[in-house]
mmCIF file of C-alpha atoms and ligand atoms in Angstrom:
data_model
loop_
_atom_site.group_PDB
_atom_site.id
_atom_site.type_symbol
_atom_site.label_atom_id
_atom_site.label_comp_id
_atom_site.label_asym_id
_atom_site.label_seq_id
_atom_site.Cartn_x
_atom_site.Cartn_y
_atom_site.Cartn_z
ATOM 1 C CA UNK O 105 11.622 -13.178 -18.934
ATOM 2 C CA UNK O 106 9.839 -14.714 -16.059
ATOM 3 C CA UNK O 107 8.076 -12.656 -13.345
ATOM 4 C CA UNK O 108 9.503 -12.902 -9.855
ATOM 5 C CA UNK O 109 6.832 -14.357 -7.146
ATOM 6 C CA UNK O 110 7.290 -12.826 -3.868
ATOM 7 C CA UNK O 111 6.720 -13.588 -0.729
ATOM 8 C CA UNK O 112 4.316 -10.378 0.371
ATOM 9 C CA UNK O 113 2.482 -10.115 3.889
ATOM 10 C CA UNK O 114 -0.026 -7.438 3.960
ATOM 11 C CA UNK O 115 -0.244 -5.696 7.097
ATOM 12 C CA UNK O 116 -3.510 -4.139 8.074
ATOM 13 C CA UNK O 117 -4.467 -6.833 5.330
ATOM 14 C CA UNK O 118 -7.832 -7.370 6.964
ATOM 15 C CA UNK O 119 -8.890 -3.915 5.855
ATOM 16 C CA UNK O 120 -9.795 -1.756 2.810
ATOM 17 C CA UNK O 121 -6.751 -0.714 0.894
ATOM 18 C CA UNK O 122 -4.986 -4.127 2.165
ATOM 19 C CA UNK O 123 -7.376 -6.275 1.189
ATOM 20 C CA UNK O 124 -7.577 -5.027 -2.202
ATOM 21 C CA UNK O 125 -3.732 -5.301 -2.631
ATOM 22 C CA UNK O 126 -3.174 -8.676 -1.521
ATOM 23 C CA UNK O 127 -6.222 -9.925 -3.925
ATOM 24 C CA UNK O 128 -4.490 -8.056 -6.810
ATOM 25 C CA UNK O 129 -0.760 -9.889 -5.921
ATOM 26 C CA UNK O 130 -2.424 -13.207 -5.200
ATOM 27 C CA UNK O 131 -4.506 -13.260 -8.793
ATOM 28 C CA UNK O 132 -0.837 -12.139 -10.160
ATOM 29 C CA UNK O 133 0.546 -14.754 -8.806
ATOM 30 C CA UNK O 134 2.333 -13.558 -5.301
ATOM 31 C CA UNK O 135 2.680 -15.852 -2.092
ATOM 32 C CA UNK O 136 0.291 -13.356 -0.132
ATOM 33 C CA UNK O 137 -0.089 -13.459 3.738
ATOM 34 C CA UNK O 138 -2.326 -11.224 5.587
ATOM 35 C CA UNK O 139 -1.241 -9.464 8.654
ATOM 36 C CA UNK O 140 -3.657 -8.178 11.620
ATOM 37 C CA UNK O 141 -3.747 -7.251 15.503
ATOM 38 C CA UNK O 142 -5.932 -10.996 15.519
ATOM 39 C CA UNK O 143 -4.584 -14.082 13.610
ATOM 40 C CA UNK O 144 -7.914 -15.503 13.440
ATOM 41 C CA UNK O 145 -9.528 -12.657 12.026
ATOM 42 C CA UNK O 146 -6.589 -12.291 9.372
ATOM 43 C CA UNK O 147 -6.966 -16.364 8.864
ATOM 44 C CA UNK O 148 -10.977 -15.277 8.172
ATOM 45 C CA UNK O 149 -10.103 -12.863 5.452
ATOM 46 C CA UNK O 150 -7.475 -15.222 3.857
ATOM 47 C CA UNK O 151 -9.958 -17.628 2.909
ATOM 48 C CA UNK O 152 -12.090 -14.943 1.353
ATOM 49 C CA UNK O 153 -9.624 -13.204 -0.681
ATOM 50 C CA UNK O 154 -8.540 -16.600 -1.233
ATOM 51 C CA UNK O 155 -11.942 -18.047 -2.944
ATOM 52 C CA UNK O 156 -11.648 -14.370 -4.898
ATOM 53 C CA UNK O 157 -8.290 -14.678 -6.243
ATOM 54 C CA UNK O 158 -8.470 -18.274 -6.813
ATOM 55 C CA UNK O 159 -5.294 -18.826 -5.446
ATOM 56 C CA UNK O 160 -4.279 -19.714 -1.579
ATOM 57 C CA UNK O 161 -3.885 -16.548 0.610
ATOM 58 C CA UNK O 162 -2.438 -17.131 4.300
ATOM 59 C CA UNK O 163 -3.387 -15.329 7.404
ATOM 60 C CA UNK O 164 -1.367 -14.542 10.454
ATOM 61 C CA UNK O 165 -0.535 -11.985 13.213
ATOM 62 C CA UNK O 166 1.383 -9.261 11.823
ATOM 63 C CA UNK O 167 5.020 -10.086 13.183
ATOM 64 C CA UNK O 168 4.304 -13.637 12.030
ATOM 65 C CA UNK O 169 3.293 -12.758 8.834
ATOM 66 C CA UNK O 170 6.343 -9.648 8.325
ATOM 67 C CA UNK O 171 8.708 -12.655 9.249
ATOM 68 C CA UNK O 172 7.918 -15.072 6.411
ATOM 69 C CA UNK O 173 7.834 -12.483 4.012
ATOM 70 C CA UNK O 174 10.489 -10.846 1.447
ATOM 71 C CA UNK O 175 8.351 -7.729 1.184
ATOM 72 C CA UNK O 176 5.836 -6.084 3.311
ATOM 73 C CA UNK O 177 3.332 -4.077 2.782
ATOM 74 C CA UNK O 178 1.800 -1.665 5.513
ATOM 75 C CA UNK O 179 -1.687 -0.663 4.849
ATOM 76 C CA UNK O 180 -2.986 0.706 8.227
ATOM 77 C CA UNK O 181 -4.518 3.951 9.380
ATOM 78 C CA UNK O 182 -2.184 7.156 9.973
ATOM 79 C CA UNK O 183 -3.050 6.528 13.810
ATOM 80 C CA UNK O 184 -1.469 3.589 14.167
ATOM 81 C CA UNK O 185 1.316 3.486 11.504
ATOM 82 C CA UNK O 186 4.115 4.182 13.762
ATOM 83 C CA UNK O 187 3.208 1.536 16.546
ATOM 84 C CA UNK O 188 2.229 -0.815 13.911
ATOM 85 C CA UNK O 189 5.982 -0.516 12.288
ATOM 86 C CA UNK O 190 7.416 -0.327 15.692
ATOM 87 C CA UNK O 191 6.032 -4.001 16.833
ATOM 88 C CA UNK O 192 7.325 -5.930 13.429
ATOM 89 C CA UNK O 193 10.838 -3.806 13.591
ATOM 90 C CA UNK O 194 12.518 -7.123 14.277
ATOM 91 C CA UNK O 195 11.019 -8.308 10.680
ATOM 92 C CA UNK O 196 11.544 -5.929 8.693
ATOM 93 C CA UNK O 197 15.177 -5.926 8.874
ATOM 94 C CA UNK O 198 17.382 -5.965 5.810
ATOM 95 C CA UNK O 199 13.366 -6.343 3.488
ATOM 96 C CA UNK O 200 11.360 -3.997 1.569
ATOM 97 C CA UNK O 201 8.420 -2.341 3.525
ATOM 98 C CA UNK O 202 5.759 -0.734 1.146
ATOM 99 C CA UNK O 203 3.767 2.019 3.018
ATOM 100 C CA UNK O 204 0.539 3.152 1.626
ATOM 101 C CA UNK O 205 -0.089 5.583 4.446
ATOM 102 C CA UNK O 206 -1.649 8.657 3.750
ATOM 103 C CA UNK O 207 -2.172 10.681 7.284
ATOM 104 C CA UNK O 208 -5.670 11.499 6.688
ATOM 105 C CA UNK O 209 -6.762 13.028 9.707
ATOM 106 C CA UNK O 210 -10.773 12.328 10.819
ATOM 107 C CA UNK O 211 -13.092 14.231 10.474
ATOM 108 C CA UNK O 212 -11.487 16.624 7.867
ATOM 109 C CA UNK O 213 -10.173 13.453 5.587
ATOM 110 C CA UNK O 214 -10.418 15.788 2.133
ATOM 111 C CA UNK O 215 -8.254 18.728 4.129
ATOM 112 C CA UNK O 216 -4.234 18.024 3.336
ATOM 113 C CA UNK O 217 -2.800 17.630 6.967
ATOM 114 C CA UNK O 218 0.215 16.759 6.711
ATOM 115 C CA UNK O 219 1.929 15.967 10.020
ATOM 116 C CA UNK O 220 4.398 18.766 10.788
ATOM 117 C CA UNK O 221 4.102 19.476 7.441
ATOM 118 C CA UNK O 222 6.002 16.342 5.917
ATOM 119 C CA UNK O 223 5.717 13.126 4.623
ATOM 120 C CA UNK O 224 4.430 10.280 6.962
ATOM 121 C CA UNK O 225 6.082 7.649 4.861
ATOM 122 C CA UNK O 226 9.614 9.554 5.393
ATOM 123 C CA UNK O 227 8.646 9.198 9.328
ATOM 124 C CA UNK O 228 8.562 5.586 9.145
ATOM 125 C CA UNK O 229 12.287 5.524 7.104
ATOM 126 C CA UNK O 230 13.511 7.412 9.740
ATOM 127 C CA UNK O 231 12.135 5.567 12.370
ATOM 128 C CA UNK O 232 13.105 2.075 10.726
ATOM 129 C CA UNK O 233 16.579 3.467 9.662
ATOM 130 C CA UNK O 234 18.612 2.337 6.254
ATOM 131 C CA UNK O 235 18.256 -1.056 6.924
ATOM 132 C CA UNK O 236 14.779 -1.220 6.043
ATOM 133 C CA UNK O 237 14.485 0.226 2.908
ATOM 134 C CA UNK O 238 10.764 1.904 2.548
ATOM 135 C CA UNK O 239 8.907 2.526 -0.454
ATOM 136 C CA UNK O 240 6.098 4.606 -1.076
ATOM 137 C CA UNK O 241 3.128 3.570 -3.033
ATOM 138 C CA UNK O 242 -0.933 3.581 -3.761
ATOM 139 C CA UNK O 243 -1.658 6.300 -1.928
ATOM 140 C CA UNK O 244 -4.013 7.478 -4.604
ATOM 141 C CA UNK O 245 -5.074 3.952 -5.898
ATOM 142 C CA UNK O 246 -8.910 3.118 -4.655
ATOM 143 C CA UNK O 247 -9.468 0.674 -2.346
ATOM 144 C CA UNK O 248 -12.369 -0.045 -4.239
ATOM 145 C CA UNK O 249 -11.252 -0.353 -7.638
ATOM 146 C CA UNK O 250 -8.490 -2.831 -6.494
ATOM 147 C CA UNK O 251 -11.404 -4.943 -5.152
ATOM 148 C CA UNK O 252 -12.974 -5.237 -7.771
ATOM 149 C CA UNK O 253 -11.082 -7.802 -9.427
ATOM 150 C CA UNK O 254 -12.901 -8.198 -13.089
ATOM 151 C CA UNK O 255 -12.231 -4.268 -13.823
ATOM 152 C CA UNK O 256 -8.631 -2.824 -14.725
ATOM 153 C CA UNK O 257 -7.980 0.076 -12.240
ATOM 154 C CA UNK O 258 -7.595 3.322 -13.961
ATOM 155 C CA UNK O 259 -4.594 5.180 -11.896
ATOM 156 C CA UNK O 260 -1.035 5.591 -11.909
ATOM 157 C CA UNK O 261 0.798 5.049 -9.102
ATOM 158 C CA UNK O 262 3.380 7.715 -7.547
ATOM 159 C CA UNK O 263 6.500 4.748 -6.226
ATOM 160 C CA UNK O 264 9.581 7.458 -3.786
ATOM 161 C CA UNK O 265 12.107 6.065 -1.600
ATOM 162 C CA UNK O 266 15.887 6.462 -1.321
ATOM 163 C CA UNK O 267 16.661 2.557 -2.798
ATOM 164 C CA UNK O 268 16.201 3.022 -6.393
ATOM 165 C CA UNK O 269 16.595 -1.232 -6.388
ATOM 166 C CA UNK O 270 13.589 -1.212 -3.954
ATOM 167 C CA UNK O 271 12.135 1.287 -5.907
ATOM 168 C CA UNK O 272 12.103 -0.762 -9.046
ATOM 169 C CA UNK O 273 10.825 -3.844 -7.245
ATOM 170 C CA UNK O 274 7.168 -2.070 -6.074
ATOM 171 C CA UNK O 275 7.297 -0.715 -9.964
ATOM 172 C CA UNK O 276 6.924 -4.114 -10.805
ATOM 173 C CA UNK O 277 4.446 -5.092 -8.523
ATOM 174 C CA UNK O 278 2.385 -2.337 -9.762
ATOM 175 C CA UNK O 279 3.214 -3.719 -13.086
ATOM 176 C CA UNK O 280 1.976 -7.332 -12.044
ATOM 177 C CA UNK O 281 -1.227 -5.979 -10.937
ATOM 178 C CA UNK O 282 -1.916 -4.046 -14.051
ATOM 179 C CA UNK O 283 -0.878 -0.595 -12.793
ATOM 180 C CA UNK O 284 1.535 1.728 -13.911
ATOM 181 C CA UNK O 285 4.211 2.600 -11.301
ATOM 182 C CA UNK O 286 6.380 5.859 -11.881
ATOM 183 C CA UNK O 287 9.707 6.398 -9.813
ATOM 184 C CA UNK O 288 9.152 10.249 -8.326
ATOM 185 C CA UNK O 289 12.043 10.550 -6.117
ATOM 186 C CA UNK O 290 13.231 9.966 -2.667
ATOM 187 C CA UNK O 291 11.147 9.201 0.436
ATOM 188 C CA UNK O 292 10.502 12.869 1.025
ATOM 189 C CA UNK O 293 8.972 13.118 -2.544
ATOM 190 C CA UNK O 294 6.027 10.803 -0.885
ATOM 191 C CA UNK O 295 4.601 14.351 0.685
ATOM 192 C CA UNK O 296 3.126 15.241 -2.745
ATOM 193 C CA UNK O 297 1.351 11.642 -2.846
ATOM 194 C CA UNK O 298 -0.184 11.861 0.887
ATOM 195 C CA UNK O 299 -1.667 15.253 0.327
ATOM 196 C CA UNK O 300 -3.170 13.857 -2.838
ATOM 197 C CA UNK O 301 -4.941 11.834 -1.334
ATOM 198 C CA UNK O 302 -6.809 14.069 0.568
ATOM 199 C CA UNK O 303 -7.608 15.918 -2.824
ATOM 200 C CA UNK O 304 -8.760 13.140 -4.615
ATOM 201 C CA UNK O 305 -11.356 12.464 -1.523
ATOM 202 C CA UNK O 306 -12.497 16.460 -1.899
ATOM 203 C CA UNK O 307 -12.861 15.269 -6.233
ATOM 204 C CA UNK O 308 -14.627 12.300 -5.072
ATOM 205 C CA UNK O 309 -17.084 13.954 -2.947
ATOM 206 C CA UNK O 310 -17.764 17.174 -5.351
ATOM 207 C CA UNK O 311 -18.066 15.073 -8.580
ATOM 208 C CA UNK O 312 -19.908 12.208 -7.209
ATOM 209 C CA UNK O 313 -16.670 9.870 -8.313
ATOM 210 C CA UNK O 314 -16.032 6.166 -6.760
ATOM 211 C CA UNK O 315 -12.484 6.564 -6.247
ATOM 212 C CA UNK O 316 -10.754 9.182 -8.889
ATOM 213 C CA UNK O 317 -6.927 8.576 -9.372
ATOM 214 C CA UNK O 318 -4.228 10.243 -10.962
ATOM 215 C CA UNK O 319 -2.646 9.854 -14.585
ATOM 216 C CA UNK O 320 0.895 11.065 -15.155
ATOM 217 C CA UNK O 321 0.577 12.003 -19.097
ATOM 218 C CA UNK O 322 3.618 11.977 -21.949
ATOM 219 C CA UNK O 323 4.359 8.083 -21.703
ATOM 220 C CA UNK O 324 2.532 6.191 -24.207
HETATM 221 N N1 NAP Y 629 -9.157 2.908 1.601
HETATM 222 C C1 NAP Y 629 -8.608 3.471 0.540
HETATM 223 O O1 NAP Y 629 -9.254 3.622 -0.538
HETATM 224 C C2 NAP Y 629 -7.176 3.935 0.580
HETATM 225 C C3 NAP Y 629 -6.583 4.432 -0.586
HETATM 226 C C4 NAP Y 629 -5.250 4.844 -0.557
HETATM 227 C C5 NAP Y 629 -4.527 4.765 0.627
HETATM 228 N N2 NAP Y 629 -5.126 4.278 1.760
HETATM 229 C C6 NAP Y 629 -4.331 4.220 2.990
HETATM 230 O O2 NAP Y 629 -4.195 2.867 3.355
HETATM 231 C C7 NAP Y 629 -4.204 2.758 4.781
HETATM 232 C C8 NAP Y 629 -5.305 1.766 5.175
HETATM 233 O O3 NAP Y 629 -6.545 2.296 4.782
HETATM 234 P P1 NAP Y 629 -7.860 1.395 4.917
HETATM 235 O O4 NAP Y 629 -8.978 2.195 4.374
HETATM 236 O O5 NAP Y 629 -7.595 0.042 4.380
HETATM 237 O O6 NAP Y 629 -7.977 1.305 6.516
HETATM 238 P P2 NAP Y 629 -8.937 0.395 7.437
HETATM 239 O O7 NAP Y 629 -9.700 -0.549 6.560
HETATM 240 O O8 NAP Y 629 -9.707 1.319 8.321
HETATM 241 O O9 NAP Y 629 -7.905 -0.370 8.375
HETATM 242 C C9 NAP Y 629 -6.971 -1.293 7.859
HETATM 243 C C10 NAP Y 629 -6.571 -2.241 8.951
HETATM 244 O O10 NAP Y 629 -5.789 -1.565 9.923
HETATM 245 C C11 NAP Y 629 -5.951 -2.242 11.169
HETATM 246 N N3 NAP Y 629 -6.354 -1.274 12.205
HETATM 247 C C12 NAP Y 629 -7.438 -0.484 12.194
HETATM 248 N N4 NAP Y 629 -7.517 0.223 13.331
HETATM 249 C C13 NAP Y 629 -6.455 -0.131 14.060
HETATM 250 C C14 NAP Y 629 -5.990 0.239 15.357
HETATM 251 N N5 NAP Y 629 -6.652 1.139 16.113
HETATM 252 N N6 NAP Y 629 -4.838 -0.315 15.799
HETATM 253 C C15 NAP Y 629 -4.171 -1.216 15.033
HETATM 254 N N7 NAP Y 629 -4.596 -1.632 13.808
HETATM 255 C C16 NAP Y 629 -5.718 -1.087 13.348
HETATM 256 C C17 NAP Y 629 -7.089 -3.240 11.029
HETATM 257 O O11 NAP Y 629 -6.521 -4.543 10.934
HETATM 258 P P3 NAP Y 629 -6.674 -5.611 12.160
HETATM 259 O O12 NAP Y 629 -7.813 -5.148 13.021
HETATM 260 O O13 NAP Y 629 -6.976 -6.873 11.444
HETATM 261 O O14 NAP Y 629 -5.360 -5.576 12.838
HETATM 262 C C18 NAP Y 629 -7.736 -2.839 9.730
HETATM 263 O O15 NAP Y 629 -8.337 -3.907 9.032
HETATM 264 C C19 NAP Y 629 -4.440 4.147 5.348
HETATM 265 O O16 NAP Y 629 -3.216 4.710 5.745
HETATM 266 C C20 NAP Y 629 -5.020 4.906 4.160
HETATM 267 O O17 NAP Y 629 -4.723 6.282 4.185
HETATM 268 C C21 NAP Y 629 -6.425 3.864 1.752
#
């Protein structure tokens, strides 16, 4: 069966994790746009990642680029993930938004601090309310690895929300991009994912590791 090509703006696309998403969906064959505060500075990275991926990635401002897309993607620091979401509200209605957020809070980045002691992603479903049905994903996926484009990257990715439909979709973008995506349960479930992330930066550090992920064993 043929692979659906979406339509997937990248917000915060300009940066690490972003970057290294939307060069993984363009190669895979995904109508990427990036997203940023600046359109000219997303327009800038577009023609990077799109001399990379060898296929044409658009830049715009973020509420531009959240409006022409079927699914977003939201790959911006914890400090500005709620005012980031807040401004494309409007454009996200009725659409998938993927958040990779993982509230790392500077200096202590390999401490788990979770906000109130829950999951930042379940914030941002509360925030948005049912009609924007958030996923969480890559948390624990290097930004790093997904850059570099000629090497497979060796982590499975932990996929909650409440839409099991929605759900399946990001499974199958991590599928696209050569990943293996695992539902693990409802928005709330995206706690355990955040506060790994803060782990895997304490791993990275003690073991001298460039970017350790996470493999969920039994399924061959
Ligand atoms: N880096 C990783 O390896 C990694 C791995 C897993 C998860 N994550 C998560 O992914 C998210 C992004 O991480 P990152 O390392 O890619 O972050 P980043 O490179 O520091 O920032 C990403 C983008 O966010 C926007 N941004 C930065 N500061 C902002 C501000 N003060 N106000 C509004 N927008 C701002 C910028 O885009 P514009 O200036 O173009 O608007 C920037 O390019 C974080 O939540 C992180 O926890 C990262």
């Amino acid at each position: 069966m043929d692979r659906l090509r979406y339509k997937i703006a990248v917000l915060g696309g300009t940066g690490a994790q972003g970057s290294g998403l939307a060069l993984r969906l363009s190669a895979a064959g995904h109508a990427v746009t990036l997203g940023s505060r600046d359109g000219g500075r997303a327009q800038r990275a577009a023609e990077q990642l799109s001399g990379r991926s060898r296929t044409r990635v658009s830049g715009s401002e973020n509420p531009a680029a959240a409006a022409g897309a079927d699914i977003v993607i939201l790959t911006v620091p914890y400090s500005v993930q709620r005012g980031t979401v807040e401004a494309v509200l409007t454009e996200l209605q009725g659409k998938v938004l993927v958040d990779a957020t993982a509230p790392l809070m500077p200096p202590k980045v390999g401490t788990v601090q979770l906000p109130a002691g829950r999951s930042a992603v379940a914030a941002i479903q509360q925030l948005a309310g049912e009609t924007v049905r958030v996923v969480s994903a890559f948390q624990n996926v290097s930004a790093q690895h997904l850059n570099e484009l000629d090497h497979e990257v060796d982590c499975d990715v932990l996929v909650c929300g409440n839409d099991r439909d929605a759900c399946d979709v990001v499974i199958g973008l991590c599928s696209d991009i050569g990943l293996r995506g695992f539902f693990a349960g409802p928005i709330e479930n995206s706690v355990a994912a955040e506060a790994l992330t803060s782990v895997l930066i304490t791993i990275n550090r003690r073991y001298k590791i460039a970017g350790a992920g996470i493999r969920i064993t039994g399924p061959k």
